[in-house]
C-alpha cells in the first residue's frame, strides 16, 4: 500500500486509496480557553466517512483525536474548566499550551510516519514537559486501517510532576486524561464492546452509525500492553473514548524522567461484532 503526504503550513494530511485518512494540525489557532494543542481531524474510514468530532457545542476544546492531560500538578492542558475537590469545575488561569517545535513526515514500507517534538508550557509561560510524538498510519486492509500513536513525556520542570484527572480530584467516573477521541455527534448512543467506564481491559471497540447514509463505522482502541489503563468511555451524552493515564490514581513523574505510552486505533468501515474484533486482534497482536 502506498501512502501520500500532503504538507501545508499548519498541517499534514495522510492519504491512501484516494481517501484523506486524517489531517494532523500541528500549528493550531484557537482560543486560549481551549488549551491550544495539535489534533487530528477529520479522521476518516477508507470509504471516506468521518469518525471524529470538532469543537462540539458542549465541549469546544474537544477536537478529534488529541493527546493531552486534564491535570498536571494543578495545570490544565485539556481545556475548559478545572475540577477542584469540593468546588466543581472552576475557570482558572491555568490553561497550558503544547507548542510544536519540529515536525517531519515520511512514507515507505507500507506506512506513513509523522514525528514531532513538542514543548508543554503553562499559562504563566513555564516550560514543564518535552514530548516526542509519532503518528503512524499502516495496515490498510479491505475495510480498515490502523493509526499508531506513541508519546514520550520528559519532565524538564526540575520538580516532580503529578498527572491526575477530575477523577483523582474527587469527581466520580470522570477520570479522563491522555489519548482522547471525541466522536461525531451522530455517534451519540453508539455501542461499546469491551470494558465499561472505569474498568480495565486491553482493548475497547466503539461502533457508531452515521447520519444521512446507511452506514456504520467501528473504532477499535488498543491500550499500551506495558501499562494497563482504566477506560473512560461514554456513548451518552457524548461519544468519547480515553485509555486514561490517571483515572482514579495519580501518576507521578520525577524530574528528568520520561513517561512513555503507545496506542493503536483501528478505523474500520462497518459495524464489527465481537467475533470480528477478536479475529482482528488475533491477526494483529501487539
Short mmCIF file of C-alpha atoms in Angstrom, two decimals:
data_model
loop_
_atom_site.label_atom_id
_atom_site.label_comp_id
_atom_site.label_asym_id
_atom_site.label_seq_id
_atom_site.Cartn_x
_atom_site.Cartn_y
_atom_site.Cartn_z
CA UNK A 1 0.00 0.00 0.00
CA UNK A 2 1.29 3.43 -0.98
CA UNK A 3 0.56 6.40 1.25
CA UNK A 4 0.62 10.03 0.18
CA UNK A 5 1.53 13.02 2.32
CA UNK A 6 0.12 16.48 1.69
CA UNK A 7 2.07 19.17 3.55
CA UNK A 8 0.56 22.53 4.44
CA UNK A 9 1.87 25.38 6.55
CA UNK A 10 -0.13 24.36 9.60
CA UNK A 11 -0.95 20.69 8.98
CA UNK A 12 -0.16 17.35 7.37
CA UNK A 13 -2.69 15.15 5.58
CA UNK A 14 -2.20 11.41 5.08
CA UNK A 15 -3.94 9.80 2.10
CA UNK A 16 -4.43 6.21 0.91
CA UNK A 17 -6.62 4.72 -1.81
CA UNK A 18 -7.75 8.19 -2.79
CA UNK A 19 -9.10 8.98 0.70
CA UNK A 20 -7.67 11.56 3.11
CA UNK A 21 -7.38 9.32 6.16
CA UNK A 22 -6.60 12.15 8.56
CA UNK A 23 -5.43 15.72 8.86
CA UNK A 24 -2.95 16.46 11.63
CA UNK A 25 -3.00 20.11 12.64
CA UNK A 26 0.32 20.81 14.35
CA UNK A 27 0.04 24.60 14.39
CA UNK A 28 -3.47 25.17 15.70
CA UNK A 29 -5.07 28.57 16.12
CA UNK A 30 -7.61 28.52 18.93
CA UNK A 31 -8.90 30.35 21.96
CA UNK A 32 -6.56 30.02 24.99
CA UNK A 33 -9.56 28.66 26.94
CA UNK A 34 -9.34 25.59 24.71
CA UNK A 35 -5.70 24.91 25.74
CA UNK A 36 -4.05 25.09 22.27
CA UNK A 37 -2.55 21.80 21.15
CA UNK A 38 -2.14 19.68 18.00
CA UNK A 39 -5.02 17.42 16.97
CA UNK A 40 -6.25 15.00 14.29
CA UNK A 41 -9.44 15.98 12.47
CA UNK A 42 -11.09 14.91 10.34
CA UNK A 43 -10.26 11.21 10.67
CA UNK A 44 -11.93 9.06 8.02
CA UNK A 45 -12.58 5.42 7.19
CA UNK A 46 -11.36 4.10 3.85
CA UNK A 47 -14.87 4.72 2.49
CA UNK A 48 -14.48 8.38 3.44
CA UNK A 49 -16.80 8.52 6.45
CA UNK A 50 -15.74 10.98 9.17
CA UNK A 51 -15.35 9.40 12.61
CA UNK A 52 -14.24 12.42 14.67
CA UNK A 53 -15.99 15.47 16.07
CA UNK A 54 -14.56 19.00 16.19
CA UNK A 55 -15.37 21.82 18.64
CA UNK A 56 -18.81 20.47 19.64
CA UNK A 57 -21.04 22.99 21.40
CA UNK A 58 -20.89 21.07 24.68
CA UNK A 59 -17.06 20.98 24.86
CA UNK A 60 -15.38 23.40 22.45
CA UNK A 61 -11.95 22.06 23.45
CA UNK A 62 -12.74 18.57 22.12
CA UNK A 63 -11.01 18.24 18.76
CA UNK A 64 -10.98 14.86 17.05
CA UNK A 65 -8.10 12.82 18.47
CA UNK A 66 -5.71 14.54 20.88
CA UNK A 67 -3.07 13.57 23.39
CA UNK A 68 -3.36 15.84 26.40
CA UNK A 69 -3.74 15.94 30.18
CA UNK A 70 -6.56 17.34 32.30
CA UNK A 71 -4.45 17.75 35.46
CA UNK A 72 -0.68 18.11 35.77
CA UNK A 73 0.23 19.38 39.25
CA UNK A 74 -2.70 21.79 39.11
CA UNK A 75 -2.23 22.84 35.47
CA UNK A 76 -4.84 22.06 32.82
CA UNK A 77 -3.65 21.14 29.31
CA UNK A 78 -7.07 19.75 28.38
CA UNK A 79 -9.10 22.93 28.06
CA UNK A 80 -12.18 24.33 29.76
CA UNK A 81 -12.74 24.48 33.49
CA UNK A 82 -10.62 22.66 36.06
CA UNK A 83 -12.32 20.34 38.52
CA UNK A 84 -11.49 21.16 42.14
CA UNK A 85 -12.44 18.93 45.02
CA UNK A 86 -15.44 20.34 46.83
CA UNK A 87 -15.95 23.15 44.31
CA UNK A 88 -16.71 21.52 40.96
CA UNK A 89 -15.48 22.97 37.68
CA UNK A 90 -13.83 26.36 38.01
CA UNK A 91 -12.39 28.59 35.27
CA UNK A 92 -8.79 29.22 36.29
CA UNK A 93 -5.72 30.93 34.76
CA UNK A 94 -4.03 27.53 34.45
CA UNK A 95 -4.65 26.53 30.84
CA UNK A 96 -1.46 25.34 29.22
CA UNK A 97 -0.26 25.16 25.62
CA UNK A 98 1.51 22.41 23.67
CA UNK A 99 3.85 24.01 21.16
CA UNK A 100 5.06 22.05 18.14
CA UNK A 101 8.80 22.70 17.82
CA UNK A 102 9.65 20.45 14.87
CA UNK A 103 7.60 18.10 12.74
CA UNK A 104 8.64 15.79 9.92
CA UNK A 105 6.93 13.12 7.85
CA UNK A 106 7.92 10.28 5.56
CA UNK A 107 6.35 7.38 3.69
CA UNK A 108 7.64 3.97 2.73
CA UNK A 109 7.49 0.30 3.67
CA UNK A 110 3.69 0.41 3.70
CA UNK A 111 3.31 3.21 6.21
CA UNK A 112 3.29 6.96 6.73
CA UNK A 113 5.08 8.30 9.81
CA UNK A 114 4.82 11.75 11.39
CA UNK A 115 7.43 12.59 14.02
CA UNK A 116 7.06 15.64 16.20
CA UNK A 117 8.81 17.33 19.11
CA UNK A 118 6.64 19.47 21.40
CA UNK A 119 7.06 21.62 24.49
CA UNK A 120 4.34 21.89 27.14
CA UNK A 121 4.12 25.37 28.65
CA UNK A 122 1.89 26.59 31.45
CA UNK A 123 -0.24 29.71 31.05
CA UNK A 124 2.43 31.52 33.07
CA UNK A 125 4.98 30.57 30.41
CA UNK A 126 6.86 27.91 32.37
CA UNK A 127 8.29 25.03 30.33
CA UNK A 128 7.32 21.82 32.14
CA UNK A 129 7.41 18.93 29.64
CA UNK A 130 9.23 17.95 26.46
CA UNK A 131 7.38 15.45 24.30
CA UNK A 132 8.40 13.26 21.39
CA UNK A 133 5.35 12.02 19.48
CA UNK A 134 4.90 9.74 16.48
CA UNK A 135 1.79 9.05 14.43
CA UNK A 136 1.98 6.05 12.11
CA UNK A 137 -0.64 5.08 9.54
CA UNK A 138 -0.31 1.46 8.47
CA UNK A 139 -2.05 -1.87 7.80
CA UNK A 140 -4.51 -0.77 5.14
CA UNK A 141 -6.81 -3.73 4.57
CA UNK A 142 -10.09 -4.29 2.73
CA UNK A 143 -12.20 -2.46 5.31
CA UNK A 144 -9.80 -0.89 7.83
CA UNK A 145 -6.57 0.92 8.51
CA UNK A 146 -4.55 1.44 11.67
CA UNK A 147 -3.19 4.51 13.43
CA UNK A 148 -0.41 4.01 15.97
CA UNK A 149 0.28 6.79 18.47
CA UNK A 150 3.41 6.83 20.63
CA UNK A 151 4.43 9.51 23.09
CA UNK A 152 7.36 10.09 25.43
CA UNK A 153 6.91 12.85 28.03
CA UNK A 154 10.04 14.11 29.80
CA UNK A 155 9.79 16.20 32.95
CA UNK A 156 12.03 19.26 32.43
CA UNK A 157 10.44 21.29 35.25
CA UNK A 158 13.02 20.47 37.91
CA UNK A 159 10.50 19.18 40.45
CA UNK A 160 8.14 16.22 40.45
CA UNK A 161 5.05 16.50 38.27
CA UNK A 162 1.85 14.65 39.09
CA UNK A 163 -0.64 13.56 36.40
CA UNK A 164 -4.22 13.34 37.56
CA UNK A 165 -7.77 13.93 36.37
CA UNK A 166 -11.14 15.10 37.67
CA UNK A 167 -11.41 11.53 38.93
CA UNK A 168 -8.35 11.89 41.15
CA UNK A 169 -9.77 15.21 42.38
CA UNK A 170 -12.97 13.58 43.57
CA UNK A 171 -15.38 13.59 40.62
CA UNK A 172 -16.71 10.05 40.30
CA UNK A 173 -16.26 8.32 36.94
CA UNK A 174 -14.58 11.35 35.34
CA UNK A 175 -11.01 10.11 35.14
CA UNK A 176 -10.18 11.43 31.68
CA UNK A 177 -6.54 12.17 30.85
CA UNK A 178 -4.24 11.20 27.98
CA UNK A 179 -5.17 9.99 24.49
CA UNK A 180 -8.73 11.18 23.83
CA UNK A 181 -11.16 10.53 20.96
CA UNK A 182 -14.30 12.60 20.55
CA UNK A 183 -16.74 11.06 18.13
CA UNK A 184 -19.08 12.90 15.77
CA UNK A 185 -22.49 13.95 17.05
CA UNK A 186 -24.24 11.14 15.12
CA UNK A 187 -22.27 8.54 17.11
CA UNK A 188 -24.11 9.53 20.30
CA UNK A 189 -25.66 6.41 21.76
CA UNK A 190 -23.22 4.15 19.93
CA UNK A 191 -22.41 0.62 21.04
CA UNK A 192 -19.36 -0.34 23.09
CA UNK A 193 -17.71 -3.75 23.10
CA UNK A 194 -15.23 -4.23 25.91
CA UNK A 195 -14.66 -2.57 29.29
CA UNK A 196 -17.17 -0.17 30.77
CA UNK A 197 -16.48 3.15 32.44
CA UNK A 198 -13.57 2.86 34.87
CA UNK A 199 -12.87 -0.78 34.06
CA UNK A 200 -9.60 -2.29 32.93
CA UNK A 201 -9.02 -4.10 29.65
CA UNK A 202 -6.59 -4.40 26.79
CA UNK A 203 -8.93 -3.02 24.14
CA UNK A 204 -12.28 -1.35 23.55
CA UNK A 205 -14.41 -1.04 20.41
CA UNK A 206 -16.91 1.75 19.70
CA UNK A 207 -19.49 1.32 16.92
CA UNK A 208 -21.39 4.32 15.60
CA UNK A 209 -24.00 4.90 12.88
CA UNK A 210 -23.66 7.84 10.52
CA UNK A 211 -26.43 10.27 9.71
CA UNK A 212 -27.64 10.63 6.12
CA UNK A 213 -26.01 7.41 4.90
CA UNK A 214 -26.89 3.79 5.60
CA UNK A 215 -23.51 3.05 7.11
CA UNK A 216 -21.80 2.26 10.40
CA UNK A 217 -18.16 2.54 11.39
CA UNK A 218 -16.08 0.93 14.12
CA UNK A 219 -13.11 2.25 16.06
CA UNK A 220 -11.03 -0.32 17.93
CA UNK A 221 -8.73 1.14 20.59
CA UNK A 222 -5.77 -0.85 21.93
CA UNK A 223 -4.13 0.24 25.15
CA UNK A 224 -0.41 0.13 25.89
CA UNK A 225 0.23 -3.54 26.81
CA UNK A 226 3.04 -2.47 29.16
CA UNK A 227 0.88 -0.04 31.14
CA UNK A 228 -2.71 -1.28 31.58
CA UNK A 229 -5.25 1.50 31.90
CA UNK A 230 -8.72 2.14 33.24
CA UNK A 231 -11.02 3.28 30.44
CA UNK A 232 -13.02 6.47 30.27
CA UNK A 233 -15.82 5.74 27.80
CA UNK A 234 -19.19 7.28 27.04
CA UNK A 235 -21.87 6.74 24.43
CA UNK A 236 -24.26 9.16 26.14
CA UNK A 237 -24.50 12.13 26.33
CA UNK A 238 -21.39 12.33 24.14
CA UNK A 239 -19.36 9.72 22.24
CA UNK A 240 -15.88 9.60 23.76
CA UNK A 241 -13.10 7.10 24.48
CA UNK A 242 -9.93 7.57 26.54
CA UNK A 243 -7.45 4.97 27.85
CA UNK A 244 -6.75 7.12 30.88
CA UNK A 245 -3.31 7.93 32.25
CA UNK A 246 -4.75 8.60 35.70
CA UNK A 247 -8.38 7.54 36.05
CA UNK A 248 -8.61 7.45 39.84
CA UNK A 249 -4.97 7.27 40.95
CA UNK A 250 -2.35 9.97 40.44
CA UNK A 251 0.74 9.19 38.36
CA UNK A 252 3.98 10.92 39.47
CA UNK A 253 6.78 11.83 37.08
CA UNK A 254 10.07 12.70 38.82
CA UNK A 255 12.31 15.43 37.37
CA UNK A 256 14.30 14.20 34.38
CA UNK A 257 12.23 11.01 34.00
CA UNK A 258 10.26 10.07 30.90
CA UNK A 259 6.73 8.67 30.74
CA UNK A 260 6.14 6.61 27.59
CA UNK A 261 2.92 5.21 26.14
CA UNK A 262 1.83 3.57 22.88
CA UNK A 263 -1.64 3.03 21.48
CA UNK A 264 -3.42 1.75 18.38
CA UNK A 265 -6.66 2.88 16.84
CA UNK A 266 -8.15 0.69 14.11
CA UNK A 267 -10.53 2.69 11.92
CA UNK A 268 -12.97 0.37 10.15
CA UNK A 269 -15.94 0.52 7.84
CA UNK A 270 -18.98 -1.38 9.02
CA UNK A 271 -20.30 -2.48 12.40
CA UNK A 272 -17.85 -5.00 13.81
CA UNK A 273 -19.18 -7.59 16.24
CA UNK A 274 -17.17 -9.35 18.93
CA UNK A 275 -16.05 -12.18 16.64
CA UNK A 276 -14.78 -9.69 14.05
CA UNK A 277 -12.90 -7.74 16.73
CA UNK A 278 -11.31 -10.90 18.13
CA UNK A 279 -10.31 -12.06 14.66
CA UNK A 280 -8.54 -8.77 14.03
CA UNK A 281 -6.79 -8.92 17.40
CA UNK A 282 -5.65 -12.47 16.67
CA UNK A 283 -4.25 -11.45 13.30
CA UNK A 284 -2.61 -8.25 14.59
CA UNK A 285 -1.27 -8.70 18.12
CA UNK A 286 0.99 -6.06 19.62
#
